[in-house]
Amino acid sequence: MNAGSPLSTRPGCLFCLVQATPSMLRACREGSEEPRKLTLVCRGVEVILRQLLELHHRGIERVGNLSVAVIAYCHNSEGKLSFTPLLRETGKEPFLIHLTDLISREIDASEPKAPSHRLDSNLYHQLAEQSIDQPAASAALAYALHLTSRWLVTHADAWPAVILHFSDGEICDDHLMRSGRSLQLLGSASGSIGLAHLIFSEKVGRSVHGQRPSSPESCWQRLWELSSRISSSTSDMEERRALWVNANPWPVVERLLRETACQPVDPRDDGSPACVWMRALWYVKKGNAEQEWEDAFAFDASRAVAAICDGASQGIFARLWARQLAEAFVADQPNFQHSADLLAWVRGHRAAWLREINNRPGGLRWSQQEKVERDGASATLTTLQISINPQDNAIYWCAWAVGDSCLFWVRDNQLLASFPIAATRHFVLGPALLRTKLDSSPNPLRAKGRCLPGDLFLLATDAVAELLLRQVENGQPPDWNQFEVIEEGAWRQQLDSQREQRQMVNDDCTLVVVRVLPPMNSTTEGTTQPGG
Amino acid sequence: MYQQQVDRSNPGCILFLVDHSFSMTDSFAGSPRSKCDAVATAINRFISELITMCEKGEEKPRHYFDVGVIGYTTDKKAIPIIGPALGGALAGRDLVSIVELYDNPLDMEERERDQDDGAGGLIKVKFTMPIWYRKPSPDMMAGTPMCGVFQYVKPILEYWCSSHPNSFPPIVINITDGESTDGDPEPAAADLRGVSTSDGNVLLYNCHLSSSEAEGVFLPDSESQLPDEFSRMLFRMSSPLTQKQRELAEVKNLRATVNSRGMAFNADGTKMLQLISVGTVAVAIDPSLLR
């Protein structure tokens, strides 16, 4: 077999996030001669790389087009969050190296070396020594979500991503739970993400292989709940999850690779719409007139569907494009399950946009014509559909996202998860956009979950989303329930105040609020968007 | 500093200082085009793109920028001739808004460009090229009063900054092909860079055009990279790049470090366009403007 040729065209990615703090320099048993935790992490990663290469040699399709990253995370001596790739010759973000590249480098070398040669354990050691002991696990999982999302946007029909989080298992605060849940929501065309927690700790003498940890390791119970379900290797009926303590990590990785590929994410079950209540709030960027608001929203409570769009300010006729997309999603409820589906849907609406702006000879001024031809319009799109599954009568939600407009999932007035961004530092310039110009589209991100009556969802364009997430990060989360009842004028005053204090960027703001109701009790209230 | 977004309440300001000395009628090495022709095309194209960028699909483009073009030379007796160089209805104005530029082109020239015909070939496509600035006639071109032009624009920018106290500070792009003929311009340049808004000081970038084939230096980060005292002086007169500008330079595969300054020495037409591009993106809302 030619190791240089991919076995499978379907791409996959595996991220190893490894904690690099002073605690990882300690041995797994205090005062003992046992190797340090950090050494055990390196050994674990080396085993994983070796086994992946072995599977690749054997022609296993799941790893045929797999790329791998190993990333150390810590707060450096200046207190700044730092993410450092540990595989040698790693390129820029997302720091992935294709397995065939690892192999070809081995073959090119005059003396074949073990793949462990690729892991810079000295760098890892150095990072751990120089870091400060400050929790960074939540940021690491949010970062994993960021990297995986960006990778999925450019890799159509990918295998589900696999995330391995190596740590000392000391942190399981609410922030970590939120980041972890957000990460787990993310799916690909062929299944949900696989998330494993691989702990090296002095707290227990024995190993844990996926069983629910019992007291006194209650922190690990929370991590266990965050980890992906896996099958049991024994005949007992006990539920197993991808939480391993002081154990060789390969068996859990092998199971995640195999089992995550068997749970297709169906974006919308063939169920009936759930009962929901919906409203929308919007506010124009300060200094602009209301008719210059370039966001858009649309919803239909009777069909439990909502969409928001953020028209990119550098475009032309962006407001029209955003409105067309939001309204079209709610009207069509398209399914973007296959990579070509979104492109086909967007193409149809491009033609409508061109007609509407009067794009014909003499129809536009010279500078408009030039901008239409050069840039056109572009917009983000984030959607929510909620339905009742006829099989189990449970309520499921599913969402699509292109770009940085966000979905927040709230239960009991607490944020459970957000999609597709879990930390404010990942609101970056240049989000993915649906464009009128290019005849291609980024792949949409998808998320799905099971919700309960009483759950609250919020769809927010980036300025509001960033503000809400920052308030959560600062330990001063908003009163989420207020968005159901607040007068629009009062909400706008809040935003004015945040803008004045430079707590948020001056941008158009949109918030769609969705409350899941018990079945058979649907009502609607909404504000009308201008011109809509 | 240098963070303010450009919008109608906080517009940006871009001011070109164009050397009208006689040597600007010479051509670039290996090119039949004169330097002043290349500068005129670059400035007209830039204004046209800036207007396009300010288009939102409304009745007129939005007033996101004020723009000026100031020419500087001397008469044959070395008396400075410094003043606004836009033509037509905008003649005599130091700074004009995007909307005024849109409303008042000097001319609309029909030009042709190659376009993909969709079948592997190229077809000539006509397009309209608005003109706002024309090169001066050669008999009006003599010396290079650089001190004078810096002194001329300082009060203009002071006034602009006082009227736009929270805007991104003005960006000045000085395009010249020779040494100052009215003394050491460094102190006047420093004075000009001292003008500020609450978001930072005026950014002064210098582009030196060359008729020789000597190797150019672009966005240098130390004086030691430069070959002579004149080029080192240009370096000292040039503002450092902002972070956003460095990021753009990186996107365009142009080397820029934290100490890099906005200058080009011995530049050809391409390097001049690159400096304008990197220099003005600091305020551009859309970095794709200057692709």
Short mmCIF file of N, CA, C and O in Angstrom, two decimals, chain B residues 133-212:
data_model
loop_
_atom_site.label_atom_id
_atom_site.label_comp_id
_atom_site.label_asym_id
_atom_site.label_seq_id
_atom_site.Cartn_x
_atom_site.Cartn_y
_atom_site.Cartn_z
N TYR B 133 -8.25 63.89 -10.68
CA TYR B 133 -6.93 64.55 -10.58
C TYR B 133 -6.17 64.30 -11.87
O TYR B 133 -6.09 63.16 -12.35
N ARG B 134 -5.63 65.38 -12.45
CA ARG B 134 -4.77 65.25 -13.63
C ARG B 134 -3.40 65.79 -13.30
O ARG B 134 -3.25 66.76 -12.54
N LYS B 135 -2.39 65.17 -13.90
CA LYS B 135 -1.01 65.66 -13.66
C LYS B 135 -0.90 67.09 -14.19
O LYS B 135 -1.60 67.47 -15.15
N PRO B 136 -0.03 67.91 -13.60
CA PRO B 136 0.13 69.28 -14.09
C PRO B 136 0.90 69.29 -15.41
O PRO B 136 1.50 68.29 -15.78
N SER B 137 0.87 70.42 -16.09
CA SER B 137 1.65 70.49 -17.33
C SER B 137 3.12 70.68 -16.97
O SER B 137 3.45 71.31 -15.95
N PRO B 138 4.03 70.12 -17.77
CA PRO B 138 5.46 70.13 -17.40
C PRO B 138 6.02 71.51 -17.15
O PRO B 138 6.93 71.66 -16.34
N ASP B 139 5.46 72.51 -17.82
CA ASP B 139 6.04 73.85 -17.59
C ASP B 139 5.68 74.41 -16.21
O ASP B 139 6.17 75.46 -15.81
N MET B 140 4.80 73.71 -15.52
CA MET B 140 4.45 74.14 -14.16
C MET B 140 5.20 73.31 -13.11
O MET B 140 4.84 73.33 -11.95
N MET B 141 6.19 72.54 -13.53
CA MET B 141 6.84 71.62 -12.60
C MET B 141 8.32 71.96 -12.46
O MET B 141 9.03 72.03 -13.45
N ALA B 142 8.75 72.16 -11.22
CA ALA B 142 10.17 72.48 -11.00
C ALA B 142 10.70 71.81 -9.72
O ALA B 142 11.01 70.63 -9.73
N GLY B 143 10.76 72.54 -8.60
CA GLY B 143 11.43 72.03 -7.39
C GLY B 143 10.53 71.19 -6.48
O GLY B 143 9.39 70.89 -6.81
N THR B 144 11.07 70.82 -5.31
CA THR B 144 10.39 69.92 -4.37
C THR B 144 10.34 70.55 -2.98
O THR B 144 11.14 70.22 -2.10
N PRO B 145 9.42 71.47 -2.74
CA PRO B 145 9.39 72.16 -1.42
C PRO B 145 8.68 71.32 -0.35
O PRO B 145 7.54 71.58 0.02
N MET B 146 9.37 70.31 0.12
CA MET B 146 8.75 69.35 1.04
C MET B 146 8.45 69.98 2.40
O MET B 146 7.42 69.70 3.01
N CYS B 147 9.37 70.83 2.89
CA CYS B 147 9.09 71.50 4.17
C CYS B 147 7.81 72.30 4.02
O CYS B 147 6.93 72.29 4.89
N GLY B 148 7.73 72.99 2.87
CA GLY B 148 6.58 73.85 2.63
C GLY B 148 5.27 73.08 2.63
O GLY B 148 4.27 73.54 3.20
N VAL B 149 5.26 71.91 2.00
CA VAL B 149 3.99 71.19 1.92
C VAL B 149 3.58 70.65 3.29
O VAL B 149 2.39 70.65 3.64
N PHE B 150 4.55 70.22 4.09
CA PHE B 150 4.19 69.74 5.44
C PHE B 150 3.60 70.90 6.25
O PHE B 150 2.63 70.72 6.99
N GLN B 151 4.24 72.08 6.09
CA GLN B 151 3.72 73.25 6.83
C GLN B 151 2.34 73.66 6.30
O GLN B 151 1.49 74.09 7.06
N TYR B 152 2.14 73.47 5.00
CA TYR B 152 0.85 73.87 4.39
C TYR B 152 -0.29 73.01 4.94
O TYR B 152 -1.38 73.51 5.24
N VAL B 153 -0.05 71.69 5.06
CA VAL B 153 -1.17 70.82 5.43
C VAL B 153 -1.41 70.75 6.94
O VAL B 153 -2.48 70.34 7.37
N LYS B 154 -0.41 71.17 7.71
CA LYS B 154 -0.59 71.03 9.17
C LYS B 154 -1.85 71.74 9.68
O LYS B 154 -2.67 71.12 10.36
N PRO B 155 -2.06 73.04 9.36
CA PRO B 155 -3.29 73.68 9.86
C PRO B 155 -4.56 73.06 9.29
O PRO B 155 -5.60 73.03 9.97
N ILE B 156 -4.48 72.53 8.07
CA ILE B 156 -5.65 71.88 7.48
C ILE B 156 -6.05 70.67 8.34
O ILE B 156 -7.22 70.47 8.68
N LEU B 157 -5.04 69.90 8.73
CA LEU B 157 -5.32 68.69 9.52
C LEU B 157 -5.65 69.04 10.98
O LEU B 157 -6.44 68.35 11.61
N GLU B 158 -5.06 70.10 11.47
CA GLU B 158 -5.42 70.54 12.84
C GLU B 158 -6.90 70.88 12.88
O GLU B 158 -7.61 70.49 13.81
N TYR B 159 -7.34 71.59 11.85
CA TYR B 159 -8.76 71.99 11.81
C TYR B 159 -9.64 70.74 11.67
O TYR B 159 -10.66 70.60 12.35
N TRP B 160 -9.20 69.85 10.80
CA TRP B 160 -10.00 68.62 10.58
C TRP B 160 -10.10 67.82 11.90
O TRP B 160 -11.18 67.35 12.27
N CYS B 161 -8.97 67.71 12.60
CA CYS B 161 -8.97 66.93 13.85
C CYS B 161 -9.85 67.60 14.91
O CYS B 161 -10.52 66.91 15.69
N SER B 162 -9.83 68.93 14.94
CA SER B 162 -10.67 69.58 15.94
C SER B 162 -12.15 69.41 15.60
O SER B 162 -12.99 69.38 16.50
N SER B 163 -12.46 69.27 14.31
CA SER B 163 -13.87 69.03 13.94
C SER B 163 -14.25 67.56 14.05
O SER B 163 -15.43 67.24 14.03
N HIS B 164 -13.26 66.68 14.11
CA HIS B 164 -13.54 65.24 14.21
C HIS B 164 -12.68 64.65 15.33
O HIS B 164 -11.81 63.81 15.08
N PRO B 165 -12.93 65.10 16.56
CA PRO B 165 -11.99 64.78 17.65
C PRO B 165 -11.90 63.28 17.97
O PRO B 165 -10.90 62.84 18.54
N ASN B 166 -12.91 62.51 17.60
CA ASN B 166 -12.87 61.08 17.94
C ASN B 166 -12.60 60.17 16.75
O ASN B 166 -12.65 58.96 16.86
N SER B 167 -12.35 60.79 15.60
CA SER B 167 -12.11 59.98 14.40
C SER B 167 -10.75 59.29 14.45
O SER B 167 -9.85 59.69 15.18
N PHE B 168 -10.62 58.26 13.63
CA PHE B 168 -9.29 57.73 13.35
C PHE B 168 -8.48 58.89 12.78
O PHE B 168 -8.98 59.67 11.97
N PRO B 169 -7.21 59.07 13.20
CA PRO B 169 -6.47 60.26 12.77
C PRO B 169 -6.20 60.24 11.26
O PRO B 169 -6.20 59.19 10.64
N PRO B 170 -5.97 61.42 10.68
CA PRO B 170 -5.71 61.49 9.25
C PRO B 170 -4.48 60.68 8.83
O PRO B 170 -3.52 60.53 9.59
N ILE B 171 -4.56 60.18 7.61
CA ILE B 171 -3.43 59.47 7.01
C ILE B 171 -2.91 60.32 5.86
O ILE B 171 -3.68 60.74 5.00
N VAL B 172 -1.62 60.61 5.90
CA VAL B 172 -1.01 61.45 4.87
C VAL B 172 -0.04 60.59 4.08
O VAL B 172 0.83 59.92 4.66
N ILE B 173 -0.19 60.58 2.77
CA ILE B 173 0.72 59.80 1.93
C ILE B 173 1.46 60.76 1.02
O ILE B 173 0.86 61.42 0.16
N ASN B 174 2.75 60.87 1.27
CA ASN B 174 3.60 61.79 0.52
C ASN B 174 4.31 61.01 -0.59
O ASN B 174 5.07 60.09 -0.31
N ILE B 175 4.04 61.40 -1.84
CA ILE B 175 4.64 60.69 -2.98
C ILE B 175 5.62 61.63 -3.66
O ILE B 175 5.24 62.68 -4.18
N THR B 176 6.88 61.25 -3.65
CA THR B 176 7.93 62.15 -4.15
C THR B 176 9.00 61.35 -4.89
O THR B 176 9.10 60.14 -4.69
N ASP B 177 9.78 62.03 -5.70
CA ASP B 177 10.88 61.31 -6.35
C ASP B 177 12.23 61.95 -6.05
O ASP B 177 13.20 61.67 -6.72
N GLY B 178 12.26 62.84 -5.08
CA GLY B 178 13.57 63.45 -4.84
C GLY B 178 13.67 64.13 -3.49
O GLY B 178 12.75 64.09 -2.69
N GLU B 179 14.82 64.73 -3.30
CA GLU B 179 15.09 65.35 -2.00
C GLU B 179 14.43 66.72 -1.94
O GLU B 179 14.19 67.37 -2.95
N SER B 180 14.18 67.12 -0.73
CA SER B 180 13.56 68.43 -0.51
C SER B 180 14.47 69.53 -1.03
O SER B 180 15.69 69.48 -0.87
N THR B 181 13.87 70.52 -1.66
CA THR B 181 14.67 71.66 -2.14
C THR B 181 14.48 72.90 -1.27
O THR B 181 14.97 73.98 -1.60
N ASP B 182 13.73 72.76 -0.16
CA ASP B 182 13.57 73.95 0.70
C ASP B 182 14.02 73.68 2.13
O ASP B 182 13.48 74.21 3.08
N GLY B 183 15.03 72.81 2.25
CA GLY B 183 15.61 72.59 3.58
C GLY B 183 15.27 71.23 4.15
O GLY B 183 14.67 70.39 3.47
N ASP B 184 15.66 71.04 5.41
CA ASP B 184 15.47 69.75 6.08
C ASP B 184 13.99 69.59 6.45
O ASP B 184 13.47 70.34 7.28
N PRO B 185 13.29 68.63 5.87
CA PRO B 185 11.86 68.51 6.15
C PRO B 185 11.55 67.76 7.44
O PRO B 185 10.38 67.67 7.83
N GLU B 186 12.56 67.22 8.12
CA GLU B 186 12.28 66.38 9.29
C GLU B 186 11.49 67.09 10.39
O GLU B 186 10.51 66.56 10.89
N PRO B 187 11.92 68.33 10.76
CA PRO B 187 11.16 69.01 11.84
C PRO B 187 9.71 69.27 11.43
O PRO B 187 8.79 69.06 12.23
N ALA B 188 9.49 69.67 10.16
CA ALA B 188 8.12 69.95 9.72
C ALA B 188 7.29 68.66 9.72
O ALA B 188 6.10 68.66 10.04
N ALA B 189 7.95 67.54 9.34
CA ALA B 189 7.25 66.25 9.33
C ALA B 189 6.87 65.86 10.76
O ALA B 189 5.77 65.36 11.02
N ALA B 190 7.80 66.10 11.70
CA ALA B 190 7.52 65.76 13.10
C ALA B 190 6.35 66.59 13.63
O ALA B 190 5.48 66.09 14.35
N ASP B 191 6.33 67.87 13.24
CA ASP B 191 5.22 68.75 13.64
C ASP B 191 3.89 68.20 13.12
O ASP B 191 2.89 68.18 13.83
N LEU B 192 3.92 67.77 11.87
CA LEU B 192 2.70 67.25 11.24
C LEU B 192 2.23 65.99 11.97
O LEU B 192 1.04 65.82 12.25
N ARG B 193 3.18 65.11 12.30
CA ARG B 193 2.82 63.87 13.01
C ARG B 193 2.34 64.16 14.43
O ARG B 193 1.73 63.31 15.07
N GLY B 194 2.63 65.37 14.90
CA GLY B 194 2.19 65.74 16.25
C GLY B 194 0.70 66.08 16.32
O GLY B 194 0.11 66.12 17.40
N VAL B 195 0.09 66.31 15.17
CA VAL B 195 -1.35 66.61 15.14
C VAL B 195 -2.09 65.32 15.47
O VAL B 195 -1.70 64.24 15.01
N SER B 196 -3.18 65.41 16.26
CA SER B 196 -3.81 64.15 16.68
C SER B 196 -5.31 64.31 16.92
O SER B 196 -5.81 65.41 17.12
N THR B 197 -5.99 63.16 16.90
CA THR B 197 -7.34 63.06 17.45
C THR B 197 -7.21 62.22 18.72
O THR B 197 -6.11 61.78 19.07
N SER B 198 -8.34 61.96 19.38
CA SER B 198 -8.25 61.15 20.60
C SER B 198 -7.83 59.72 20.29
O SER B 198 -7.46 58.95 21.17
N ASP B 199 -7.87 59.34 19.00
CA ASP B 199 -7.54 57.97 18.63
C ASP B 199 -6.10 57.81 18.16
O ASP B 199 -5.68 56.72 17.80
N GLY B 200 -5.34 58.88 18.15
CA GLY B 200 -3.93 58.74 17.77
C GLY B 200 -3.45 59.91 16.93
O GLY B 200 -4.21 60.80 16.57
N ASN B 201 -2.14 59.87 16.65
CA ASN B 201 -1.52 60.95 15.89
C ASN B 201 -1.65 60.72 14.39
O ASN B 201 -1.86 59.59 13.95
N VAL B 202 -1.50 61.82 13.67
CA VAL B 202 -1.48 61.72 12.20
C VAL B 202 -0.44 60.68 11.77
O VAL B 202 0.65 60.61 12.33
N LEU B 203 -0.83 59.87 10.80
CA LEU B 203 0.10 58.87 10.27
C LEU B 203 0.66 59.42 8.96
O LEU B 203 -0.10 59.76 8.05
N LEU B 204 1.97 59.53 8.89
CA LEU B 204 2.62 60.06 7.69
C LEU B 204 3.40 58.94 7.02
O LEU B 204 4.28 58.33 7.64
N TYR B 205 3.07 58.66 5.78
CA TYR B 205 3.79 57.62 5.03
C TYR B 205 4.45 58.25 3.82
O TYR B 205 3.87 59.13 3.18
N ASN B 206 5.65 57.81 3.53
CA ASN B 206 6.43 58.41 2.45
C ASN B 206 6.76 57.39 1.37
O ASN B 206 7.27 56.30 1.67
N CYS B 207 6.48 57.77 0.14
CA CYS B 207 6.77 56.89 -0.98
C CYS B 207 7.76 57.60 -1.89
O CYS B 207 7.43 58.64 -2.49
N HIS B 208 8.94 57.05 -2.02
CA HIS B 208 9.96 57.63 -2.89
C HIS B 208 9.99 56.84 -4.19
O HIS B 208 10.24 55.64 -4.21
N LEU B 209 9.72 57.54 -5.30
CA LEU B 209 9.68 56.87 -6.61
C LEU B 209 11.05 56.99 -7.27
O LEU B 209 11.76 57.98 -7.09
N SER B 210 11.39 55.99 -8.06
CA SER B 210 12.73 55.96 -8.62
C SER B 210 12.70 55.77 -10.13
O SER B 210 11.87 55.05 -10.65
N SER B 211 13.64 56.43 -10.80
CA SER B 211 13.80 56.21 -12.24
C SER B 211 14.90 55.18 -12.49
O SER B 211 15.11 54.74 -13.60
N SER B 212 15.65 54.87 -11.44
CA SER B 212 16.77 53.94 -11.62
C SER B 212 16.31 52.52 -11.30
O SER B 212 15.23 52.30 -10.76
#
